[in-house]
PDB file of C-alpha atoms in Angstrom:
ATOM      1  CA  UNK A   1     -32.036  30.780 -17.841  1.00 41.00           C
ATOM      2  CA  UNK A   2     -30.498  34.260 -17.979  1.00 45.00           C
ATOM      3  CA  UNK A   3     -32.203  36.618 -20.406  1.00 46.00           C
ATOM      4  CA  UNK A   4     -29.060  38.671 -21.177  1.00 51.00           C
ATOM      5  CA  UNK A   5     -25.319  38.211 -21.375  1.00 50.00           C
ATOM      6  CA  UNK A   6     -23.272  39.701 -18.538  1.00 57.00           C
ATOM      7  CA  UNK A   7     -20.738  42.459 -19.226  1.00 51.00           C
ATOM      8  CA  UNK A   8     -17.865  40.077 -18.428  1.00 57.00           C
ATOM      9  CA  UNK A   9     -19.094  37.469 -20.873  1.00 64.00           C
ATOM     10  CA  UNK A  10     -19.577  40.130 -23.532  1.00 78.00           C
ATOM     11  CA  UNK A  11     -15.966  41.295 -23.125  1.00 78.00           C
ATOM     12  CA  UNK A  12     -14.662  37.737 -23.364  1.00 77.00           C
ATOM     13  CA  UNK A  13     -16.711  37.113 -26.494  1.00 80.00           C
ATOM     14  CA  UNK A  14     -15.384  40.350 -27.992  1.00 84.00           C
ATOM     15  CA  UNK A  15     -11.749  39.345 -27.328  1.00 85.00           C
ATOM     16  CA  UNK A  16     -12.453  35.898 -28.678  1.00 87.00           C
ATOM     17  CA  UNK A  17     -13.735  37.416 -31.909  1.00 89.00           C
ATOM     18  CA  UNK A  18     -10.609  39.567 -32.120  1.00 88.00           C
ATOM     19  CA  UNK A  19      -8.456  36.484 -31.722  1.00 89.00           C
ATOM     20  CA  UNK A  20     -10.425  34.482 -34.258  1.00 90.00           C
ATOM     21  CA  UNK A  21     -10.232  37.197 -36.909  1.00 91.00           C
ATOM     22  CA  UNK A  22      -6.514  37.696 -36.288  1.00 90.00           C
ATOM     23  CA  UNK A  23      -5.794  33.974 -36.462  1.00 89.00           C
ATOM     24  CA  UNK A  24      -7.703  33.538 -39.729  1.00 91.00           C
ATOM     25  CA  UNK A  25      -5.977  36.540 -41.291  1.00 91.00           C
ATOM     26  CA  UNK A  26      -2.390  36.250 -40.037  1.00 89.00           C
ATOM     27  CA  UNK A  27      -1.948  32.502 -39.573  1.00 87.00           C
ATOM     28  CA  UNK A  28      -4.326  30.983 -42.131  1.00 89.00           C
ATOM     29  CA  UNK A  29      -3.835  33.736 -44.746  1.00 91.00           C
ATOM     30  CA  UNK A  30      -7.545  34.093 -45.461  1.00 92.00           C
ATOM     31  CA  UNK A  31      -8.607  37.258 -47.332  1.00 92.00           C
ATOM     32  CA  UNK A  32     -10.766  39.697 -45.380  1.00 93.00           C
ATOM     33  CA  UNK A  33     -13.759  39.014 -47.607  1.00 92.00           C
ATOM     34  CA  UNK A  34     -13.581  35.264 -46.842  1.00 92.00           C
ATOM     35  CA  UNK A  35     -13.257  35.958 -43.107  1.00 92.00           C
ATOM     36  CA  UNK A  36     -16.313  38.213 -43.225  1.00 92.00           C
ATOM     37  CA  UNK A  37     -18.324  35.534 -45.025  1.00 92.00           C
ATOM     38  CA  UNK A  38     -17.238  32.765 -42.657  1.00 92.00           C
ATOM     39  CA  UNK A  39     -18.075  34.769 -39.512  1.00 91.00           C
ATOM     40  CA  UNK A  40     -21.175  36.481 -40.874  1.00 92.00           C
ATOM     41  CA  UNK A  41     -19.874  40.015 -40.431  1.00 93.00           C
ATOM     42  CA  UNK A  42     -18.972  42.798 -42.848  1.00 92.00           C
ATOM     43  CA  UNK A  43     -15.483  43.114 -44.320  1.00 90.00           C
ATOM     44  CA  UNK A  44     -15.349  46.622 -42.837  1.00 90.00           C
ATOM     45  CA  UNK A  45     -15.821  45.151 -39.369  1.00 92.00           C
ATOM     46  CA  UNK A  46     -13.059  42.659 -40.136  1.00 92.00           C
ATOM     47  CA  UNK A  47     -10.731  45.570 -40.957  1.00 91.00           C
ATOM     48  CA  UNK A  48     -11.682  47.348 -37.723  1.00 92.00           C
ATOM     49  CA  UNK A  49     -11.129  44.191 -35.698  1.00 92.00           C
ATOM     50  CA  UNK A  50      -7.678  43.646 -37.232  1.00 90.00           C
ATOM     51  CA  UNK A  51      -6.701  47.205 -36.339  1.00 91.00           C
ATOM     52  CA  UNK A  52      -7.935  46.708 -32.768  1.00 92.00           C
ATOM     53  CA  UNK A  53      -6.106  43.373 -32.502  1.00 89.00           C
ATOM     54  CA  UNK A  54      -2.801  45.140 -33.046  1.00 89.00           C
ATOM     55  CA  UNK A  55      -3.674  48.160 -30.886  1.00 90.00           C
ATOM     56  CA  UNK A  56      -4.735  45.973 -27.957  1.00 90.00           C
ATOM     57  CA  UNK A  57      -1.853  43.527 -28.175  1.00 88.00           C
ATOM     58  CA  UNK A  58      -3.818  40.505 -29.400  1.00 88.00           C
ATOM     59  CA  UNK A  59      -1.462  40.613 -32.390  1.00 87.00           C
ATOM     60  CA  UNK A  60       2.197  41.624 -32.138  1.00 84.00           C
ATOM     61  CA  UNK A  61       4.502  41.725 -35.141  1.00 78.00           C
ATOM     62  CA  UNK A  62       8.253  41.234 -34.910  1.00 74.00           C
ATOM     63  CA  UNK A  63      10.623  41.744 -37.829  1.00 69.00           C
ATOM     64  CA  UNK A  64      13.650  39.472 -37.481  1.00 70.00           C
ATOM     65  CA  UNK A  65      16.087  41.548 -39.509  1.00 67.00           C
ATOM     66  CA  UNK A  66      19.189  40.990 -37.367  1.00 72.00           C
ATOM     67  CA  UNK A  67      22.264  41.717 -39.472  1.00 74.00           C
ATOM     68  CA  UNK A  68      20.313  42.311 -42.679  1.00 85.00           C
ATOM     69  CA  UNK A  69      21.400  45.222 -44.908  1.00 85.00           C
ATOM     70  CA  UNK A  70      19.464  48.474 -45.107  1.00 93.00           C
ATOM     71  CA  UNK A  71      20.237  49.806 -48.616  1.00 93.00           C
ATOM     72  CA  UNK A  72      18.318  53.080 -48.264  1.00 95.00           C
ATOM     73  CA  UNK A  73      19.973  54.027 -44.975  1.00 96.00           C
ATOM     74  CA  UNK A  74      23.349  52.927 -46.369  1.00 97.00           C
ATOM     75  CA  UNK A  75      23.109  55.276 -49.321  1.00 97.00           C
ATOM     76  CA  UNK A  76      21.833  58.180 -47.221  1.00 97.00           C
ATOM     77  CA  UNK A  77      24.723  57.845 -44.780  1.00 98.00           C
ATOM     78  CA  UNK A  78      27.278  57.363 -47.564  1.00 98.00           C
ATOM     79  CA  UNK A  79      26.273  60.659 -49.153  1.00 97.00           C
ATOM     80  CA  UNK A  80      26.097  62.497 -45.815  1.00 97.00           C
ATOM     81  CA  UNK A  81      29.619  61.406 -44.805  1.00 97.00           C
ATOM     82  CA  UNK A  82      31.120  61.694 -48.292  1.00 97.00           C
ATOM     83  CA  UNK A  83      32.217  58.054 -48.453  1.00 98.00           C
ATOM     84  CA  UNK A  84      32.969  55.745 -51.366  1.00 97.00           C
ATOM     85  CA  UNK A  85      30.914  52.922 -49.894  1.00 97.00           C
ATOM     86  CA  UNK A  86      28.719  52.343 -46.862  1.00 98.00           C
ATOM     87  CA  UNK A  87      27.050  49.199 -45.534  1.00 97.00           C
ATOM     88  CA  UNK A  88      24.409  49.649 -42.826  1.00 96.00           C
ATOM     89  CA  UNK A  89      22.882  46.563 -41.219  1.00 95.00           C
ATOM     90  CA  UNK A  90      19.941  46.292 -38.850  1.00 92.00           C
ATOM     91  CA  UNK A  91      21.347  45.268 -35.482  1.00 88.00           C
ATOM     92  CA  UNK A  92      19.683  44.072 -32.298  1.00 83.00           C
ATOM     93  CA  UNK A  93      20.653  42.624 -28.939  1.00 85.00           C
ATOM     94  CA  UNK A  94      23.618  43.171 -26.673  1.00 88.00           C
ATOM     95  CA  UNK A  95      26.774  45.042 -27.646  1.00 87.00           C
ATOM     96  CA  UNK A  96      28.433  41.687 -28.335  1.00 90.00           C
ATOM     97  CA  UNK A  97      25.481  40.659 -30.531  1.00 91.00           C
ATOM     98  CA  UNK A  98      25.840  43.891 -32.502  1.00 91.00           C
ATOM     99  CA  UNK A  99      29.585  43.327 -32.955  1.00 93.00           C
ATOM    100  CA  UNK A 100      28.932  39.842 -34.306  1.00 94.00           C
ATOM    101  CA  UNK A 101      26.342  41.169 -36.761  1.00 94.00           C
ATOM    102  CA  UNK A 102      28.712  43.912 -37.932  1.00 95.00           C
ATOM    103  CA  UNK A 103      31.599  41.453 -38.130  1.00 95.00           C
ATOM    104  CA  UNK A 104      29.581  39.115 -40.330  1.00 95.00           C
ATOM    105  CA  UNK A 105      28.711  41.996 -42.680  1.00 95.00           C
ATOM    106  CA  UNK A 106      32.319  43.232 -42.826  1.00 96.00           C
ATOM    107  CA  UNK A 107      33.627  39.705 -43.429  1.00 96.00           C
ATOM    108  CA  UNK A 108      31.218  39.316 -46.329  1.00 95.00           C
ATOM    109  CA  UNK A 109      32.305  42.649 -47.845  1.00 96.00           C
ATOM    110  CA  UNK A 110      35.986  41.729 -47.608  1.00 96.00           C
ATOM    111  CA  UNK A 111      35.501  38.216 -48.963  1.00 95.00           C
ATOM    112  CA  UNK A 112      33.627  39.469 -52.005  1.00 95.00           C
ATOM    113  CA  UNK A 113      35.552  42.646 -52.863  1.00 96.00           C
ATOM    114  CA  UNK A 114      39.237  41.950 -52.232  1.00 96.00           C
ATOM    115  CA  UNK A 115      41.369  40.769 -55.141  1.00 95.00           C
ATOM    116  CA  UNK A 116      44.453  38.590 -55.409  1.00 95.00           C
ATOM    117  CA  UNK A 117      47.766  40.323 -54.679  1.00 93.00           C
ATOM    118  CA  UNK A 118      46.250  43.166 -52.661  1.00 96.00           C
ATOM    119  CA  UNK A 119      47.881  44.248 -49.412  1.00 97.00           C
ATOM    120  CA  UNK A 120      45.379  44.112 -46.550  1.00 98.00           C
ATOM    121  CA  UNK A 121      46.158  46.137 -43.420  1.00 97.00           C
ATOM    122  CA  UNK A 122      44.483  45.495 -40.060  1.00 97.00           C
ATOM    123  CA  UNK A 123      44.400  47.393 -36.788  1.00 95.00           C
ATOM    124  CA  UNK A 124      42.701  45.857 -33.741  1.00 90.00           C
ATOM    125  CA  UNK A 125      39.515  45.957 -31.694  1.00 89.00           C
ATOM    126  CA  UNK A 126      36.543  43.829 -30.722  1.00 90.00           C
ATOM    127  CA  UNK A 127      34.637  44.638 -33.926  1.00 93.00           C
ATOM    128  CA  UNK A 128      37.634  43.518 -35.982  1.00 95.00           C
ATOM    129  CA  UNK A 129      37.914  40.359 -33.897  1.00 93.00           C
ATOM    130  CA  UNK A 130      34.285  39.635 -34.803  1.00 94.00           C
ATOM    131  CA  UNK A 131      35.163  40.314 -38.443  1.00 96.00           C
ATOM    132  CA  UNK A 132      38.224  38.084 -38.779  1.00 94.00           C
ATOM    133  CA  UNK A 133      36.600  35.258 -36.816  1.00 93.00           C
ATOM    134  CA  UNK A 134      33.789  35.135 -39.392  1.00 94.00           C
ATOM    135  CA  UNK A 135      35.965  35.233 -42.500  1.00 93.00           C
ATOM    136  CA  UNK A 136      35.398  32.001 -44.402  1.00 89.00           C
ATOM    137  CA  UNK A 137      37.806  32.710 -47.240  1.00 88.00           C
ATOM    138  CA  UNK A 138      39.880  35.485 -48.770  1.00 93.00           C
ATOM    139  CA  UNK A 139      41.720  35.912 -52.057  1.00 95.00           C
ATOM    140  CA  UNK A 140      45.474  35.417 -51.829  1.00 95.00           C
ATOM    141  CA  UNK A 141      46.425  38.735 -50.243  1.00 96.00           C
ATOM    142  CA  UNK A 142      49.353  39.914 -48.148  1.00 97.00           C
ATOM    143  CA  UNK A 143      48.290  40.817 -44.604  1.00 97.00           C
ATOM    144  CA  UNK A 144      50.114  43.465 -42.580  1.00 97.00           C
ATOM    145  CA  UNK A 145      49.556  44.719 -39.060  1.00 97.00           C
ATOM    146  CA  UNK A 146      49.084  48.492 -38.985  1.00 97.00           C
ATOM    147  CA  UNK A 147      49.589  49.143 -35.281  1.00 95.00           C
ATOM    148  CA  UNK A 148      51.469  47.782 -32.331  1.00 93.00           C
ATOM    149  CA  UNK A 149      49.406  46.008 -29.708  1.00 87.00           C
ATOM    150  CA  UNK A 150      47.652  47.300 -26.609  1.00 81.00           C
ATOM    151  CA  UNK A 151      47.108  45.372 -23.415  1.00 66.00           C
ATOM    152  CA  UNK A 152      43.729  43.770 -23.001  1.00 57.00           C
ATOM    153  CA  UNK A 153      41.947  40.801 -24.500  1.00 53.00           C
ATOM    154  CA  UNK A 154      44.371  38.553 -26.339  1.00 48.00           C
ATOM    155  CA  UNK A 155      41.719  37.672 -28.905  1.00 51.00           C
ATOM    156  CA  UNK A 156      41.476  41.352 -29.875  1.00 65.00           C
ATOM    157  CA  UNK A 157      45.256  41.733 -30.340  1.00 81.00           C
ATOM    158  CA  UNK A 158      46.301  42.889 -33.826  1.00 86.00           C
ATOM    159  CA  UNK A 159      48.907  40.100 -33.856  1.00 89.00           C
ATOM    160  CA  UNK A 160      46.125  37.533 -33.501  1.00 89.00           C
ATOM    161  CA  UNK A 161      43.922  39.276 -36.056  1.00 93.00           C
ATOM    162  CA  UNK A 162      46.553  39.344 -38.814  1.00 93.00           C
ATOM    163  CA  UNK A 163      47.419  35.706 -38.075  1.00 92.00           C
ATOM    164  CA  UNK A 164      43.771  34.668 -38.413  1.00 92.00           C
ATOM    165  CA  UNK A 165      43.235  36.690 -41.591  1.00 93.00           C
ATOM    166  CA  UNK A 166      46.414  35.324 -43.194  1.00 93.00           C
ATOM    167  CA  UNK A 167      45.210  31.774 -42.565  1.00 92.00           C
ATOM    168  CA  UNK A 168      42.104  32.529 -44.652  1.00 91.00           C
ATOM    169  CA  UNK A 169      44.147  34.203 -47.393  1.00 91.00           C
ATOM    170  CA  UNK A 170      47.155  31.920 -47.596  1.00 90.00           C
ATOM    171  CA  UNK A 171      49.459  34.847 -48.336  1.00 91.00           C
ATOM    172  CA  UNK A 172      52.374  36.393 -46.480  1.00 94.00           C
ATOM    173  CA  UNK A 173      51.792  38.002 -43.093  1.00 95.00           C
ATOM    174  CA  UNK A 174      53.744  40.806 -41.427  1.00 96.00           C
ATOM    175  CA  UNK A 175      53.011  41.291 -37.686  1.00 95.00           C
ATOM    176  CA  UNK A 176      54.379  44.028 -35.425  1.00 95.00           C
ATOM    177  CA  UNK A 177      55.620  42.688 -32.106  1.00 93.00           C
ATOM    178  CA  UNK A 178      55.705  46.032 -30.333  1.00 93.00           C
ATOM    179  CA  UNK A 179      53.468  48.068 -28.041  1.00 93.00           C
ATOM    180  CA  UNK A 180      51.377  50.678 -29.814  1.00 94.00           C
ATOM    181  CA  UNK A 181      52.156  53.433 -27.302  1.00 93.00           C
ATOM    182  CA  UNK A 182      55.582  53.954 -25.725  1.00 93.00           C
ATOM    183  CA  UNK A 183      56.939  56.522 -23.270  1.00 93.00           C
ATOM    184  CA  UNK A 184      58.729  58.802 -25.732  1.00 94.00           C
ATOM    185  CA  UNK A 185      59.511  59.395 -29.415  1.00 95.00           C
ATOM    186  CA  UNK A 186      63.065  58.084 -29.043  1.00 96.00           C
ATOM    187  CA  UNK A 187      61.815  54.679 -27.861  1.00 96.00           C
ATOM    188  CA  UNK A 188      59.337  54.551 -30.738  1.00 96.00           C
ATOM    189  CA  UNK A 189      62.052  55.414 -33.256  1.00 96.00           C
ATOM    190  CA  UNK A 190      64.314  52.715 -31.810  1.00 96.00           C
ATOM    191  CA  UNK A 191      61.604  50.049 -32.068  1.00 96.00           C
ATOM    192  CA  UNK A 192      60.873  51.050 -35.651  1.00 96.00           C
ATOM    193  CA  UNK A 193      64.474  50.251 -36.553  1.00 95.00           C
ATOM    194  CA  UNK A 194      64.075  46.600 -35.584  1.00 95.00           C
ATOM    195  CA  UNK A 195      64.366  44.481 -38.786  1.00 95.00           C
ATOM    196  CA  UNK A 196      61.130  42.529 -38.176  1.00 93.00           C
ATOM    197  CA  UNK A 197      59.119  45.692 -37.506  1.00 96.00           C
ATOM    198  CA  UNK A 198      60.735  47.413 -40.475  1.00 96.00           C
ATOM    199  CA  UNK A 199      59.391  44.690 -42.757  1.00 96.00           C
ATOM    200  CA  UNK A 200      55.845  45.653 -41.780  1.00 96.00           C
ATOM    201  CA  UNK A 201      56.442  49.415 -41.857  1.00 97.00           C
ATOM    202  CA  UNK A 202      57.864  49.269 -45.382  1.00 97.00           C
ATOM    203  CA  UNK A 203      54.570  47.764 -46.564  1.00 97.00           C
ATOM    204  CA  UNK A 204      52.403  50.642 -45.323  1.00 98.00           C
ATOM    205  CA  UNK A 205      52.659  52.636 -48.595  1.00 97.00           C
ATOM    206  CA  UNK A 206      51.560  49.495 -50.482  1.00 98.00           C
ATOM    207  CA  UNK A 207      48.388  48.847 -48.460  1.00 98.00           C
ATOM    208  CA  UNK A 208      45.373  48.831 -50.777  1.00 98.00           C
ATOM    209  CA  UNK A 209      42.680  48.094 -48.170  1.00 98.00           C
ATOM    210  CA  UNK A 210      42.916  48.936 -44.475  1.00 98.00           C
ATOM    211  CA  UNK A 211      40.317  47.688 -42.003  1.00 98.00           C
ATOM    212  CA  UNK A 212      40.095  49.743 -38.818  1.00 97.00           C
ATOM    213  CA  UNK A 213      38.017  50.104 -35.693  1.00 95.00           C
ATOM    214  CA  UNK A 214      36.994  53.497 -34.335  1.00 97.00           C
ATOM    215  CA  UNK A 215      37.065  54.544 -30.689  1.00 95.00           C
ATOM    216  CA  UNK A 216      34.840  57.204 -29.157  1.00 97.00           C
ATOM    217  CA  UNK A 217      36.111  59.573 -26.451  1.00 96.00           C
ATOM    218  CA  UNK A 218      32.792  61.290 -25.772  1.00 92.00           C
ATOM    219  CA  UNK A 219      31.181  59.120 -24.516  1.00 94.00           C
ATOM    220  CA  UNK A 220      34.245  56.942 -23.795  1.00 94.00           C
ATOM    221  CA  UNK A 221      33.925  53.717 -25.780  1.00 93.00           C
ATOM    222  CA  UNK A 222      37.516  52.931 -26.686  1.00 91.00           C
ATOM    223  CA  UNK A 223      40.311  50.670 -25.529  1.00 87.00           C
ATOM    224  CA  UNK A 224      42.844  53.449 -26.139  1.00 90.00           C
ATOM    225  CA  UNK A 225      41.705  55.483 -23.130  1.00 89.00           C
ATOM    226  CA  UNK A 226      42.026  52.346 -21.006  1.00 85.00           C
ATOM    227  CA  UNK A 227      45.720  51.832 -21.806  1.00 87.00           C
ATOM    228  CA  UNK A 228      47.007  55.402 -21.917  1.00 91.00           C
ATOM    229  CA  UNK A 229      48.473  57.036 -18.827  1.00 91.00           C
ATOM    230  CA  UNK A 230      45.978  59.318 -17.019  1.00 93.00           C
ATOM    231  CA  UNK A 231      48.085  62.381 -17.893  1.00 95.00           C
ATOM    232  CA  UNK A 232      47.931  61.477 -21.606  1.00 95.00           C
ATOM    233  CA  UNK A 233      44.164  61.005 -21.435  1.00 95.00           C
ATOM    234  CA  UNK A 234      43.705  64.334 -19.659  1.00 96.00           C
ATOM    235  CA  UNK A 235      45.988  66.115 -22.151  1.00 96.00           C
ATOM    236  CA  UNK A 236      44.230  64.675 -25.207  1.00 96.00           C
ATOM    237  CA  UNK A 237      40.804  65.439 -23.749  1.00 96.00           C
ATOM    238  CA  UNK A 238      41.812  69.012 -23.017  1.00 97.00           C
ATOM    239  CA  UNK A 239      42.932  69.382 -26.637  1.00 97.00           C
ATOM    240  CA  UNK A 240      39.495  68.252 -27.858  1.00 97.00           C
ATOM    241  CA  UNK A 241      39.993  64.572 -28.704  1.00 97.00           C
ATOM    242  CA  UNK A 242      36.708  62.876 -29.689  1.00 98.00           C
ATOM    243  CA  UNK A 243      37.903  59.813 -31.617  1.00 97.00           C
ATOM    244  CA  UNK A 244      40.785  57.481 -32.278  1.00 97.00           C
ATOM    245  CA  UNK A 245      41.614  55.231 -35.201  1.00 97.00           C
ATOM    246  CA  UNK A 246      44.806  53.162 -35.537  1.00 96.00           C
ATOM    247  CA  UNK A 247      46.200  54.995 -32.514  1.00 94.00           C
ATOM    248  CA  UNK A 248      45.619  58.370 -34.202  1.00 97.00           C
ATOM    249  CA  UNK A 249      43.767  60.892 -32.003  1.00 97.00           C
ATOM    250  CA  UNK A 250      41.312  63.180 -33.792  1.00 97.00           C
ATOM    251  CA  UNK A 251      39.276  66.286 -32.906  1.00 97.00           C
ATOM    252  CA  UNK A 252      35.651  66.863 -33.879  1.00 96.00           C
ATOM    253  CA  UNK A 253      36.664  68.877 -36.947  1.00 97.00           C
ATOM    254  CA  UNK A 254      38.921  66.040 -38.149  1.00 96.00           C
ATOM    255  CA  UNK A 255      42.207  67.665 -37.202  1.00 97.00           C
ATOM    256  CA  UNK A 256      45.028  65.815 -35.482  1.00 96.00           C
ATOM    257  CA  UNK A 257      44.983  66.278 -31.704  1.00 97.00           C
ATOM    258  CA  UNK A 258      48.732  66.302 -31.001  1.00 94.00           C
ATOM    259  CA  UNK A 259      51.430  65.548 -33.601  1.00 93.00           C
ATOM    260  CA  UNK A 260      54.035  65.195 -30.845  1.00 93.00           C
ATOM    261  CA  UNK A 261      51.993  62.481 -29.146  1.00 94.00           C
ATOM    262  CA  UNK A 262      51.742  60.581 -32.439  1.00 95.00           C
ATOM    263  CA  UNK A 263      55.554  60.337 -32.522  1.00 95.00           C
ATOM    264  CA  UNK A 264      55.240  58.026 -29.507  1.00 95.00           C
ATOM    265  CA  UNK A 265      53.244  55.435 -31.435  1.00 96.00           C
ATOM    266  CA  UNK A 266      54.427  52.404 -33.383  1.00 96.00           C
ATOM    267  CA  UNK A 267      51.782  52.395 -36.087  1.00 96.00           C
ATOM    268  CA  UNK A 268      50.748  53.649 -39.471  1.00 97.00           C
ATOM    269  CA  UNK A 269      50.931  57.437 -39.542  1.00 96.00           C
ATOM    270  CA  UNK A 270      48.132  59.895 -40.201  1.00 96.00           C
ATOM    271  CA  UNK A 271      49.614  60.688 -43.624  1.00 97.00           C
ATOM    272  CA  UNK A 272      50.080  57.025 -44.553  1.00 97.00           C
ATOM    273  CA  UNK A 273      46.543  56.037 -43.536  1.00 97.00           C
ATOM    274  CA  UNK A 274      45.130  59.035 -45.390  1.00 97.00           C
ATOM    275  CA  UNK A 275      46.910  57.808 -48.540  1.00 97.00           C
ATOM    276  CA  UNK A 276      45.460  54.263 -48.430  1.00 98.00           C
ATOM    277  CA  UNK A 277      42.982  53.932 -51.341  1.00 98.00           C
ATOM    278  CA  UNK A 278      40.375  52.093 -49.278  1.00 98.00           C
ATOM    279  CA  UNK A 279      40.030  52.425 -45.506  1.00 98.00           C
ATOM    280  CA  UNK A 280      37.068  50.475 -44.166  1.00 98.00           C
ATOM    281  CA  UNK A 281      35.911  51.311 -40.645  1.00 98.00           C
ATOM    282  CA  UNK A 282      33.860  48.753 -38.719  1.00 97.00           C
ATOM    283  CA  UNK A 283      31.954  50.357 -35.832  1.00 96.00           C
ATOM    284  CA  UNK A 284      28.457  50.349 -34.377  1.00 95.00           C
ATOM    285  CA  UNK A 285      26.340  51.898 -31.662  1.00 95.00           C
ATOM    286  CA  UNK A 286      24.760  55.335 -31.478  1.00 96.00           C
ATOM    287  CA  UNK A 287      27.408  56.431 -28.977  1.00 96.00           C
ATOM    288  CA  UNK A 288      30.062  56.350 -31.724  1.00 97.00           C
ATOM    289  CA  UNK A 289      28.232  58.705 -34.073  1.00 97.00           C
ATOM    290  CA  UNK A 290      30.353  61.765 -33.235  1.00 97.00           C
ATOM    291  CA  UNK A 291      33.557  59.736 -33.547  1.00 98.00           C
ATOM    292  CA  UNK A 292      32.582  58.393 -36.968  1.00 98.00           C
ATOM    293  CA  UNK A 293      31.794  61.883 -38.226  1.00 97.00           C
ATOM    294  CA  UNK A 294      35.188  63.126 -36.992  1.00 97.00           C
ATOM    295  CA  UNK A 295      37.063  60.280 -38.686  1.00 98.00           C
ATOM    296  CA  UNK A 296      35.174  60.963 -41.923  1.00 97.00           C
ATOM    297  CA  UNK A 297      36.079  64.665 -41.731  1.00 97.00           C
ATOM    298  CA  UNK A 298      39.715  63.677 -41.162  1.00 97.00           C
ATOM    299  CA  UNK A 299      39.668  61.684 -44.396  1.00 96.00           C
ATOM    300  CA  UNK A 300      40.749  58.577 -42.487  1.00 98.00           C
ATOM    301  CA  UNK A 301      38.045  56.315 -43.860  1.00 97.00           C
ATOM    302  CA  UNK A 302      36.557  55.822 -47.284  1.00 98.00           C
ATOM    303  CA  UNK A 303      34.196  52.983 -46.374  1.00 98.00           C
ATOM    304  CA  UNK A 304      32.028  52.105 -43.396  1.00 98.00           C
ATOM    305  CA  UNK A 305      30.311  48.995 -42.069  1.00 98.00           C
ATOM    306  CA  UNK A 306      27.927  50.030 -39.304  1.00 97.00           C
ATOM    307  CA  UNK A 307      24.520  49.483 -37.761  1.00 96.00           C
ATOM    308  CA  UNK A 308      21.268  51.395 -38.019  1.00 95.00           C
ATOM    309  CA  UNK A 309      21.642  52.896 -34.535  1.00 95.00           C
ATOM    310  CA  UNK A 310      24.892  54.672 -35.402  1.00 97.00           C
ATOM    311  CA  UNK A 311      23.624  55.596 -38.872  1.00 97.00           C
ATOM    312  CA  UNK A 312      20.424  57.185 -37.575  1.00 96.00           C
ATOM    313  CA  UNK A 313      22.268  59.048 -34.786  1.00 96.00           C
ATOM    314  CA  UNK A 314      24.903  60.385 -37.186  1.00 97.00           C
ATOM    315  CA  UNK A 315      22.296  61.515 -39.708  1.00 97.00           C
ATOM    316  CA  UNK A 316      20.250  63.228 -36.993  1.00 95.00           C
ATOM    317  CA  UNK A 317      23.348  65.161 -35.866  1.00 94.00           C
ATOM    318  CA  UNK A 318      24.188  66.156 -39.424  1.00 92.00           C
ATOM    319  CA  UNK A 319      20.635  67.431 -39.933  1.00 90.00           C
ATOM    320  CA  UNK A 320      20.805  69.289 -36.613  1.00 86.00           C
ATOM    321  CA  UNK A 321      17.908  67.359 -35.113  1.00 63.00           C
TER     322      UNK A 321
END
């Protein structure tokens, strides 16, 4: 018989005690005093063992808050950006996972805050696709497309988004069957004279809620850069473009990049979007923080649905951290 325990056995026994204390506390919900009594140790040793269990990885704690609202961060960001409303959710996973979590939050906001007989305007984008796909119901609203379409994923087309939203609302729908960007102002003016497109354009001053996505140019996270001609991208970048919304290009200080370029778009204008009572942006990811701040400075959003990564990055920049 061995007279003393080996070092290896002592270490195993120590880890076993850590595991036993952790299991009794976290899984069986026993108070520390009861654990101490059961194991014949002091409650102070129980507290030390619980601390060690977390430090050494015997216990790991995960908070499954995917898509859940963060009211404190929401209010802090709302005040910092000067918005009417702000909804920040905790997001995790891939970029697609984040879009789905944001889309679910935005769909809930729209379903619970829109009223009958409003005019709902939609742009396009993957975040808005995630929003409209998760709409379960809407009041009876009129739905109007705010921009022409860009090439890319058909599911992210504004034509498809307004169709899907109108099915939930049961009201009239006004699509725009035209490209967003054309080669010159004359072509854009000609398209805007088409009777079907005119029906949508005439509704722009009546839009009560617009839902928009926001593109970032630095770093580049936007479909707009992908569809513009290289010369247009280079020109806008040289003029300081950092963000786009509804085909409108914006500098860091919120000013319009190039009024002449905007004449080549078939979409809601800067002035018309600025006049909409409620413009809700849906965007996430820390890389879009500068873009969101620029759009807020431009007065082109009054509301925001975003994730904690973008919120924390934007707030850090505002504080100069």
